[in-house]
CSV table of C-alpha atoms in Angstrom, one decimal:
chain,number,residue,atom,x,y,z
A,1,UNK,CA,0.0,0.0,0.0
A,2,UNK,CA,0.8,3.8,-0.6
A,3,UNK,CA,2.7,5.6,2.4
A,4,UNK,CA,1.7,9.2,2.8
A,5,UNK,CA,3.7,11.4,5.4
A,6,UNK,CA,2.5,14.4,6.5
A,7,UNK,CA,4.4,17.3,8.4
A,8,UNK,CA,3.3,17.4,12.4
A,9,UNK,CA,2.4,20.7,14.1
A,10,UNK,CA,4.4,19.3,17.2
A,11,UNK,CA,7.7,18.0,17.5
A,12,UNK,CA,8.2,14.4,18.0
A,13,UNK,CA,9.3,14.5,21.5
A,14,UNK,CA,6.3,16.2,22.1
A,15,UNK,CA,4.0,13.9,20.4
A,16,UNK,CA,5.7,10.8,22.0
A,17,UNK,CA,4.5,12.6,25.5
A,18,UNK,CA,0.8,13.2,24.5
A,19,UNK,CA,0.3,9.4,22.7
A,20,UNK,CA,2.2,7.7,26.5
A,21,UNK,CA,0.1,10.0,28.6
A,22,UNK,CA,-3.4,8.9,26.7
A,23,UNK,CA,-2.3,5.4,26.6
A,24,UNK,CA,-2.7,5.6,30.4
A,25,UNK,CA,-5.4,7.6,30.9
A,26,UNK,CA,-7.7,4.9,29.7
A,27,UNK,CA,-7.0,3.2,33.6
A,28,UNK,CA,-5.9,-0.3,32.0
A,29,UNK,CA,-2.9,-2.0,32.3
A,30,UNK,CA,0.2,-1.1,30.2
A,31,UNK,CA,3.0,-3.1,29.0
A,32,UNK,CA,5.9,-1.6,27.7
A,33,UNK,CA,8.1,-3.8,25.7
A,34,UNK,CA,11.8,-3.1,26.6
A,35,UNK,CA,14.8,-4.4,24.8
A,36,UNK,CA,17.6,-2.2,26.0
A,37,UNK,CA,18.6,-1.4,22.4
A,38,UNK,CA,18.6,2.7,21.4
A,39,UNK,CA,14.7,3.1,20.7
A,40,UNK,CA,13.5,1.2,23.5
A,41,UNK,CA,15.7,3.1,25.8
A,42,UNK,CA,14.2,6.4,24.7
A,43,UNK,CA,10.7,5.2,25.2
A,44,UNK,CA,11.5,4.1,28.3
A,45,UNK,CA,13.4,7.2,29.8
A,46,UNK,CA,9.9,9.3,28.6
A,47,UNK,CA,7.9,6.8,30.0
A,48,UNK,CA,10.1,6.9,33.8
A,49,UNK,CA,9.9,11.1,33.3
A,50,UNK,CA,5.9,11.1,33.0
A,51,UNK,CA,5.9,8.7,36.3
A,52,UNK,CA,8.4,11.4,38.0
A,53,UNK,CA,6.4,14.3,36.8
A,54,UNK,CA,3.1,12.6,38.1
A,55,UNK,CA,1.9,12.4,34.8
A,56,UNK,CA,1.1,8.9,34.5
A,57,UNK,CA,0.4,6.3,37.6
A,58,UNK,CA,3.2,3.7,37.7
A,59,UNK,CA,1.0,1.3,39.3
A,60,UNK,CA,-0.7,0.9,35.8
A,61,UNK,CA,3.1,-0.1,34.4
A,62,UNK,CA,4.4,-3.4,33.6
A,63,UNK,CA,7.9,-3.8,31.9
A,64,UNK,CA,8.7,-6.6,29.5
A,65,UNK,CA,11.9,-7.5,29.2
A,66,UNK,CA,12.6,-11.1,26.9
A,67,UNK,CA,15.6,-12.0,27.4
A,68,UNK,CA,17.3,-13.3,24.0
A,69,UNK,CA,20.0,-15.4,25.5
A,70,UNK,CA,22.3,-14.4,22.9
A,71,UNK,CA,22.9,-10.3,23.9
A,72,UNK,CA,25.8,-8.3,24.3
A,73,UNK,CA,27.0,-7.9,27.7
A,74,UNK,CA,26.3,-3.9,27.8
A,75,UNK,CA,22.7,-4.7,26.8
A,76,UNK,CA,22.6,-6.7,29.8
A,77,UNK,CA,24.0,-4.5,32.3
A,78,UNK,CA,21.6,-1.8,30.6
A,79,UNK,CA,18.5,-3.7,31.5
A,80,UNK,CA,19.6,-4.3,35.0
A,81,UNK,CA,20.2,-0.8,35.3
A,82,UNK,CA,16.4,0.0,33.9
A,83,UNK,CA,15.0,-2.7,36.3
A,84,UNK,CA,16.2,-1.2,39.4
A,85,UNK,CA,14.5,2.1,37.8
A,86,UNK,CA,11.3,0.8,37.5
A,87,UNK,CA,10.8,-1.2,40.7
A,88,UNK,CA,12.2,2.3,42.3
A,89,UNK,CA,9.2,4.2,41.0
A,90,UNK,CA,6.8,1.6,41.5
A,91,UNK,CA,6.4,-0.5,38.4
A,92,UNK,CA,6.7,-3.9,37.7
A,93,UNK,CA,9.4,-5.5,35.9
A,94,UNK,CA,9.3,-8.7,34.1
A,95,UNK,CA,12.6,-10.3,33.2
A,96,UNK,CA,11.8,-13.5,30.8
A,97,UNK,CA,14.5,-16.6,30.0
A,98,UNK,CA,11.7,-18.2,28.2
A,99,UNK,CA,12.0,-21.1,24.9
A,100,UNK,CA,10.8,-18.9,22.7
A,101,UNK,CA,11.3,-19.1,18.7
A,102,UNK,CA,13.4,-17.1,17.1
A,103,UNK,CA,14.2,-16.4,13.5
A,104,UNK,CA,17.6,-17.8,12.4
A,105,UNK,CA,19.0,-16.7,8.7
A,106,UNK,CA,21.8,-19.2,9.8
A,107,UNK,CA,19.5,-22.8,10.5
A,108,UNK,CA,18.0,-22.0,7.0
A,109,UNK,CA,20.8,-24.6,5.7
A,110,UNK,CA,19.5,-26.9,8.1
A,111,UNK,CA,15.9,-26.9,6.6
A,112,UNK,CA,15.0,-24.5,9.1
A,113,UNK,CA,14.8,-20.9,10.0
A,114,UNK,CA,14.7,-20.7,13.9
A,115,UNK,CA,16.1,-21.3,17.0
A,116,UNK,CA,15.2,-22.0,20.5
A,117,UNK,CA,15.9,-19.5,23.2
A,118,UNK,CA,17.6,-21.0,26.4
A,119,UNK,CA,16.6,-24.1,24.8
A,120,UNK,CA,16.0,-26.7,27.8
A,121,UNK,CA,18.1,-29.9,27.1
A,122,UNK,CA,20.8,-27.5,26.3
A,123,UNK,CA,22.0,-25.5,29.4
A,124,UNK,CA,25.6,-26.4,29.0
A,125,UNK,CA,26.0,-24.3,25.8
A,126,UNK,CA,23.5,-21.4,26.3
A,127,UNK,CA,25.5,-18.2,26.4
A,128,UNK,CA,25.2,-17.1,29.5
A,129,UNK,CA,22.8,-18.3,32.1
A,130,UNK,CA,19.6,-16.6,33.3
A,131,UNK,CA,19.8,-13.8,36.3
A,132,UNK,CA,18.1,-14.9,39.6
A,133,UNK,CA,15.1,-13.1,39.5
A,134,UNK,CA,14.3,-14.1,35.6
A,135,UNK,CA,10.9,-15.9,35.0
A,136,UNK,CA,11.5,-19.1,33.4
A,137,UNK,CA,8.4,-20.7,33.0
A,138,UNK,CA,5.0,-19.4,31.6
A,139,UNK,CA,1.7,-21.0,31.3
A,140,UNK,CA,1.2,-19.7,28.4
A,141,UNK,CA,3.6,-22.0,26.5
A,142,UNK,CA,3.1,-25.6,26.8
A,143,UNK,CA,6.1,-26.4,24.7
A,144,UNK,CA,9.3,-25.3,24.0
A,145,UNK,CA,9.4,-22.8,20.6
A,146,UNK,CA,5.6,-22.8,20.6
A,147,UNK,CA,5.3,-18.6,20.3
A,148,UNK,CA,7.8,-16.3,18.7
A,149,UNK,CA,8.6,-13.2,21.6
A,150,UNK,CA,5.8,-10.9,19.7
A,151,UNK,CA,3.1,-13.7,19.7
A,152,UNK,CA,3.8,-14.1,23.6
A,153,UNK,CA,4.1,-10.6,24.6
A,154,UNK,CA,0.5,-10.2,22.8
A,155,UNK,CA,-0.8,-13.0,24.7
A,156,UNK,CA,0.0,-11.6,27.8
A,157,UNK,CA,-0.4,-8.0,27.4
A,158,UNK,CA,-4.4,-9.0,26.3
A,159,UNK,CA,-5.6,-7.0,29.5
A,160,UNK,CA,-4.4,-4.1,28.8
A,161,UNK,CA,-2.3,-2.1,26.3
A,162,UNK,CA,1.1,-2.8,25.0
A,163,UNK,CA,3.7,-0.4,24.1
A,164,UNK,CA,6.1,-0.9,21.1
A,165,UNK,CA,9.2,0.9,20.3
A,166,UNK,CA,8.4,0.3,16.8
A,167,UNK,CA,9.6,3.0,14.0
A,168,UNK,CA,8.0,3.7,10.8
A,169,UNK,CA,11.8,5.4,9.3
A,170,UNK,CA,13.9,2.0,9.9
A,171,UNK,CA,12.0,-0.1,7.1
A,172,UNK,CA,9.5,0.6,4.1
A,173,UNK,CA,8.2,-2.3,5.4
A,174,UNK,CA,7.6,-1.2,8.5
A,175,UNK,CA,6.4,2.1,7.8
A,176,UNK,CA,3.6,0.4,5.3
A,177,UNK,CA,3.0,-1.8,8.9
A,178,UNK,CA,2.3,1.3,10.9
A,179,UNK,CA,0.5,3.2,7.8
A,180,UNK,CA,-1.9,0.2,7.8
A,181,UNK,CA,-2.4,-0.4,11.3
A,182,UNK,CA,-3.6,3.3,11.7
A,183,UNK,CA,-6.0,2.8,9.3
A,184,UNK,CA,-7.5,-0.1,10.6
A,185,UNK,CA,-10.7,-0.6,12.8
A,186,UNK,CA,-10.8,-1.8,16.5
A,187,UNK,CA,-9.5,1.4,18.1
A,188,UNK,CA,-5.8,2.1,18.6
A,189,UNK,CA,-4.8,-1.0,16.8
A,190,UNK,CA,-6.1,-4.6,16.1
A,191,UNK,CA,-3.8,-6.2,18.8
A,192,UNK,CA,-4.2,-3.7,21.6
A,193,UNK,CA,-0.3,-2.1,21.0
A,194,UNK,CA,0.4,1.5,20.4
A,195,UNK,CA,3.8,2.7,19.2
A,196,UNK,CA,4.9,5.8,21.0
A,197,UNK,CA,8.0,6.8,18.9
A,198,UNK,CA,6.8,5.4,15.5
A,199,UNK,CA,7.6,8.4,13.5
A,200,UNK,CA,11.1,9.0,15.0
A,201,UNK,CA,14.0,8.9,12.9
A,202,UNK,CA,17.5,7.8,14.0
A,203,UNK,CA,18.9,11.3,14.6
A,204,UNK,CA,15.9,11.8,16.9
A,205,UNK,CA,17.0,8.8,18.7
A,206,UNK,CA,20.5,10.2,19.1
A,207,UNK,CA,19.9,13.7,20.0
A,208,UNK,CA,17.4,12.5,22.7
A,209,UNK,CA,20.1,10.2,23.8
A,210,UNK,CA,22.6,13.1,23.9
A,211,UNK,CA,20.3,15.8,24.8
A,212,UNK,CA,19.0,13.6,28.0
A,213,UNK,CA,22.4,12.6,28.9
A,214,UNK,CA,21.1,9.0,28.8
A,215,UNK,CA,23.6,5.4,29.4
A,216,UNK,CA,23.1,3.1,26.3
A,217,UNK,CA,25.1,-0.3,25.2
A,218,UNK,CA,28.5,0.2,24.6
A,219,UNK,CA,28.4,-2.2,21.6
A,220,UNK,CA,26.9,0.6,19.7
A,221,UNK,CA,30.3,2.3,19.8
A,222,UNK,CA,32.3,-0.8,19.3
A,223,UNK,CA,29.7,-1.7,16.4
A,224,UNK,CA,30.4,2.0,14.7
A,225,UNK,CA,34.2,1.6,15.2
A,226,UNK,CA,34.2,-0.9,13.1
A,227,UNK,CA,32.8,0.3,10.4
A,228,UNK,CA,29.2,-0.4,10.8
A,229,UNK,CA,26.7,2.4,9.4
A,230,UNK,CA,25.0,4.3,11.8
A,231,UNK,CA,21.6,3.4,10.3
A,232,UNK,CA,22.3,-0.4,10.6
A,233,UNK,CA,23.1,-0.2,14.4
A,234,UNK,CA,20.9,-3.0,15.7
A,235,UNK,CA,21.7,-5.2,18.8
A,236,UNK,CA,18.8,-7.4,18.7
A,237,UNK,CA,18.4,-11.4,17.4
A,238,UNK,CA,22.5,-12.6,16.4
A,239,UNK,CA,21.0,-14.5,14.2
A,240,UNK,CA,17.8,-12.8,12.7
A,241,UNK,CA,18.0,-10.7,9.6
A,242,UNK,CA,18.3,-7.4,11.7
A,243,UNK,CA,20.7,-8.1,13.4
A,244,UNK,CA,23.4,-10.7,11.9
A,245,UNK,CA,25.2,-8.2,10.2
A,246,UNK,CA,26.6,-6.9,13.6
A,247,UNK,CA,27.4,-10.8,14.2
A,248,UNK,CA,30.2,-10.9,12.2
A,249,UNK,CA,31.7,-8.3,14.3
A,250,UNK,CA,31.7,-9.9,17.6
A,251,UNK,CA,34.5,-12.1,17.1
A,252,UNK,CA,36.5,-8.9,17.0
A,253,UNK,CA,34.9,-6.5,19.3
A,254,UNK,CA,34.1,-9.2,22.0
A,255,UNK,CA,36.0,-12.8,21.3
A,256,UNK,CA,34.8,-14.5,24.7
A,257,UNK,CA,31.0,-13.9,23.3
A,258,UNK,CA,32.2,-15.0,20.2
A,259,UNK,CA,33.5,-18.2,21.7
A,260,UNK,CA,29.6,-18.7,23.5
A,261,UNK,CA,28.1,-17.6,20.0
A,262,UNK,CA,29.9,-20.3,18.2
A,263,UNK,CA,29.5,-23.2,20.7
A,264,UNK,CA,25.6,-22.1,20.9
A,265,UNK,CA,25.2,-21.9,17.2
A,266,UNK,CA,27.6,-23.6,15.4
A,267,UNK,CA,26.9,-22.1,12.2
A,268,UNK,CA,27.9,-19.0,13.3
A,269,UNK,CA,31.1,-18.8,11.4
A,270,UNK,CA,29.1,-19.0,8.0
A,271,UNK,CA,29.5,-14.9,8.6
A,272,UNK,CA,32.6,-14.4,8.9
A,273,UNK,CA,33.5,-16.2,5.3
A,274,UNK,CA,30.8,-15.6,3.2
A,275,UNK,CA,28.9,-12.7,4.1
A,276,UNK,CA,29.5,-10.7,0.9
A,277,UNK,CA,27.7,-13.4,-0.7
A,278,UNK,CA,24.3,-14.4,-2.1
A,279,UNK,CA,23.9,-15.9,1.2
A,280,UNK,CA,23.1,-13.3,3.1
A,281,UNK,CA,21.2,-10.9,0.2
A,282,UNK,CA,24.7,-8.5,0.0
A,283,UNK,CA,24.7,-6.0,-2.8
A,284,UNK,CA,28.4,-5.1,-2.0
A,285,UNK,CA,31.2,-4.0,-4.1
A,286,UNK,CA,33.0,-6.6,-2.5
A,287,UNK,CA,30.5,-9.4,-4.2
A,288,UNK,CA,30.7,-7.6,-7.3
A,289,UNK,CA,34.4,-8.0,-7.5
A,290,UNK,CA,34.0,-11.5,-6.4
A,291,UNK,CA,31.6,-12.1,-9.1
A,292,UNK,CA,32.9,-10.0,-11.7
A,293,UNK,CA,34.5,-12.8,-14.0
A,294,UNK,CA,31.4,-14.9,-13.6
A,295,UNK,CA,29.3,-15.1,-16.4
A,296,UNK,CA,25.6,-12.8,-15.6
A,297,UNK,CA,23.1,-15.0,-14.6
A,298,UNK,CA,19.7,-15.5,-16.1
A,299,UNK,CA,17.8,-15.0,-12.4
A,300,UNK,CA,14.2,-15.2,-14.2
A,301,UNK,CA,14.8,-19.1,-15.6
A,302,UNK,CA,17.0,-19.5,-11.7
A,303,UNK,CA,13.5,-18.4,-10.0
A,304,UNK,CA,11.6,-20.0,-11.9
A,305,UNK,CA,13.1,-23.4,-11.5
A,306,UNK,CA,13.4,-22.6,-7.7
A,307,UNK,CA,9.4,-21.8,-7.1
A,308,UNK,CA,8.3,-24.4,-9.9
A,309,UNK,CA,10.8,-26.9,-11.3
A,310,UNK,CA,13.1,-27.5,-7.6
A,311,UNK,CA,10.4,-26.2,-4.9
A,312,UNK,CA,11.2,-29.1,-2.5
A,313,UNK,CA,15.0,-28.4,-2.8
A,314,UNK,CA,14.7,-25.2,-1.3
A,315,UNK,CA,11.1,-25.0,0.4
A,316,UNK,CA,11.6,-28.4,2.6
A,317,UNK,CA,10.0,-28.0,5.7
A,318,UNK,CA,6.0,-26.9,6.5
A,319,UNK,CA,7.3,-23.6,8.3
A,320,UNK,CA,8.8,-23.1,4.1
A,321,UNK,CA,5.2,-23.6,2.4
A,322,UNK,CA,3.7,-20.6,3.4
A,323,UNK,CA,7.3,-18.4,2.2
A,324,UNK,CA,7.0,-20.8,-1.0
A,325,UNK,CA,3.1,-19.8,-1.9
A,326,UNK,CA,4.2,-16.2,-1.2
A,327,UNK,CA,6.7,-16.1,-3.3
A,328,UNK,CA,5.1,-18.4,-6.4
A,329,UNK,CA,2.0,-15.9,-6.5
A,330,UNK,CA,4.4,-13.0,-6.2
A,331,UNK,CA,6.3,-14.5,-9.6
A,332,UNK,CA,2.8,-15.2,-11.4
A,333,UNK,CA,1.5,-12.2,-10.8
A,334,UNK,CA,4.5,-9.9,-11.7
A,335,UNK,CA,7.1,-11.5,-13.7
A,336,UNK,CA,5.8,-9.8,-17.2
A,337,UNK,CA,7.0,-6.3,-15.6
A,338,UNK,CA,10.0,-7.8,-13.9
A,339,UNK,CA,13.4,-6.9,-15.0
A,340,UNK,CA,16.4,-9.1,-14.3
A,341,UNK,CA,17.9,-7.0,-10.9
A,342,UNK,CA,14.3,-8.0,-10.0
A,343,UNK,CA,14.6,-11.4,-10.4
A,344,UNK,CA,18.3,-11.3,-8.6
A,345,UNK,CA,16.7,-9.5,-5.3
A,346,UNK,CA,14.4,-12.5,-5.3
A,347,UNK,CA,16.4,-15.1,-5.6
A,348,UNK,CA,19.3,-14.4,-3.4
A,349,UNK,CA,15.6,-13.8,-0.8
A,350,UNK,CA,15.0,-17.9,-1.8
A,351,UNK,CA,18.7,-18.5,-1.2
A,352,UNK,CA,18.6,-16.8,2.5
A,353,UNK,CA,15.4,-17.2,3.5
A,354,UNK,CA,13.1,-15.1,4.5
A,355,UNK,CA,10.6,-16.6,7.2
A,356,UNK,CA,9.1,-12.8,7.9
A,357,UNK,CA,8.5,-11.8,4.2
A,358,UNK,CA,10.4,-8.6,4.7
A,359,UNK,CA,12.3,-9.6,1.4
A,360,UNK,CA,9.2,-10.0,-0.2
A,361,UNK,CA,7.4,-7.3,0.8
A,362,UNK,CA,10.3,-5.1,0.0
A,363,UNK,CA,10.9,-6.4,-3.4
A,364,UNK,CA,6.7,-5.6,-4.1
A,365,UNK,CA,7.1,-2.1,-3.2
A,366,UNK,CA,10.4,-2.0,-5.6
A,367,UNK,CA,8.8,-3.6,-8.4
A,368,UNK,CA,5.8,-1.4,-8.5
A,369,UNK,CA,7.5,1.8,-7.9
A,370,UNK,CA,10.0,1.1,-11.1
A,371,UNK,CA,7.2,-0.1,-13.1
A,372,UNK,CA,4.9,2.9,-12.4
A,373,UNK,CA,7.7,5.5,-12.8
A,374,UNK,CA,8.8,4.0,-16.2
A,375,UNK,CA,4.9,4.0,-17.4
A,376,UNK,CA,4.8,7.7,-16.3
A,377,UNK,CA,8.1,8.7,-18.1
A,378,UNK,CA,6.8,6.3,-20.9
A,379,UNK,CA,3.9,8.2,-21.3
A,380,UNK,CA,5.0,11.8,-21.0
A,381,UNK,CA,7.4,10.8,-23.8
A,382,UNK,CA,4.5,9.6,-26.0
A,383,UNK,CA,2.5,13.0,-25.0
A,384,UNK,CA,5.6,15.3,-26.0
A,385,UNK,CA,5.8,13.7,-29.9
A,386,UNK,CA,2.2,14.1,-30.0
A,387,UNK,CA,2.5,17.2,-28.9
């Protein structure tokens, strides 16, 4: 769908204020979703200065913190430090070592695209092991890797309201997410969450970081030291789309993580040598020059043999199908207007995986903008010579 941005009358800090001060003014529960990376630490410093200021009741407030297993140390400390915070002022604090499902770009070469969160049956090579005061068991899940973190923290943020630091500037996709949840029906949203911050870009992050004087990770540094762009700065999943590209780093920035990185996920080191590669959907200079004295590739007839010819070779297991259909209707539907770039996006998308559809969903919007952009040129050109 169309994204249409319109210019505010109110700054964003401002705005962020009023939508966290209505959320609780309704008198239900809140739950704030906190991750301790650089978005949800702003949310969460202007959700502790409304309790400060009296502006909110802190009684209403219940933090959500899921543990990944699989952090950086400085995220870790950084949630410990937000804890204490919140239980200061009154809140509660919910610190989760739970088997949740997680995406894995990494276990797609094992015919699967997850992982287990402190996995039981495999304590002796989690990362690190849960705090003291974590909650490790949940009624809600009646089986290890039954719920992905956002299907739980739906589930048990159904009483109330959840908060998401969610922004509309680090995606299209996500940006078409918000644009379309807005303009639903069934009040703030269809699943009860409402996203503070949504239309804050990264340099609003940052100069409310600086501005407030406010702690954050120290693997954000280490991550922009080494060459990292400032707009791919993301400490969540190792091993999710986000955030493996700041995987490959940790074996230099922090090697004793590395070491509990590799002996929890073996595959791990698949980063390290082939990350400018199909692999993991690089468009680098690097893979050009490692491609450049291979012959160009006919990625229509490679697609097509993938999604019709060879479908069980690369979609093998049920969790596949529904990336498979996706994917197939996608290449009905659209491969007359296609143009061979096109057909490359998509199939180094097959040859990664892409279990969320972001790929997908990105390529559609590509496709569509090209195509209507050339029609337009096409037919101003045809309007001139009549002309």
């Amino acid at each position: 769908m169309a994204v249409k941005r319109v210019e505010g009358t109110i700054d964003v800090v401002t705005a962020a204020r009023q939508r966290l001060t209505n959320v609780f003014s309704n008198g239900v529960p809140v739950y704030m979703s906190f991750s301790a990376g650089k978005d949800s630490l702003c949310m969460a410093h202007l959700t502790y200065s409304l309790i400060q200021e009296g502006k909110i009741d802190a009684q209403q407030l219940t933090v959500i913190f899921i543990d990944e297993e699989a952090i950086y140390d400085s995220m870790y400390q950084m949630a410990i430090r937000w804890r204490k915070r919140f239980l200061a002022v009154g809140a509660e604090f919910r610190w989760y070592c739970l088997p949740v499902k997680q995406s894995s770009i990494l276990n797609y070469l094992q015919s699967t695209e997850s992982w287990i969160t402190w996995e039981p049956g495999k304590e002796d090579c989690w990362v690190r092991q849960p705090p003291p005061f974590a909650i490790t068991r949940s009624p809600y899940l009646t089986y290890p890797g039954e719920m992905n973190y956002q299907e739980f923290c739906q589930t048990i943020s159904r009483d109330g309201i959840q908060i998401v630091g969610l922004r509309g500037s680090e995606s299209i996709q996500r940006a078409a997410l918000l644009a379309k949840i807005t303009l639903g029906k069934g009040g703030i949203t269809g699943k009860n969450c409402q996203y503070p911050i949504y239309d804050w870009r990264d340099k609003d992050i940052w100069l409310y970081i600086k501005e407030h004087n406010l702690d954050f990770p120290d693997a954000y540094i280490h991550l922009f030291q080494v060459g990292v762009p400032r707009r791919q700065l993301r400490l969540c999943n190792f091993f999710g789309s986000e955030g493996i590209a700041g995987l490959r780093w940790i074996a230099e920035t922090d090697p004793q993580l590395w070491q509990q990185v590799e002996k929890r996920e073996p595959n791990a080191y698949l980063t390290l040598l082939y990350w400018d590669s199909e692999m993991f959907k690089r468009r680098t200079r690097k893979r050009r020059e490692l491609e450049g004295s291979a012959p160009l590739k006919d990625y229509k007839a490679e697609c097509k043999k993938m999604l019709f010819t060879e479908a069980d070779k690369y979609f093998s297991i049920a969790s596949m199908k529904t990336v498979h259909r996706a994917y197939r209707a996608f290449y009905i539907r659209n491969s007359a207007v296609m143009t061979n770039e096109h057909f490359r996006i998509m199939h180094d998308a097959i040859i990664a995986g892409d279990p969320k559809l972001r790929s997908l969903r990105a390529l559609y919007t590509t496709v569509y903008k090209e195509y209507a952009d050339l029609s337009r040129a096409t037919s101003l050109k045809k309007g001139g010579e009549q002309a």
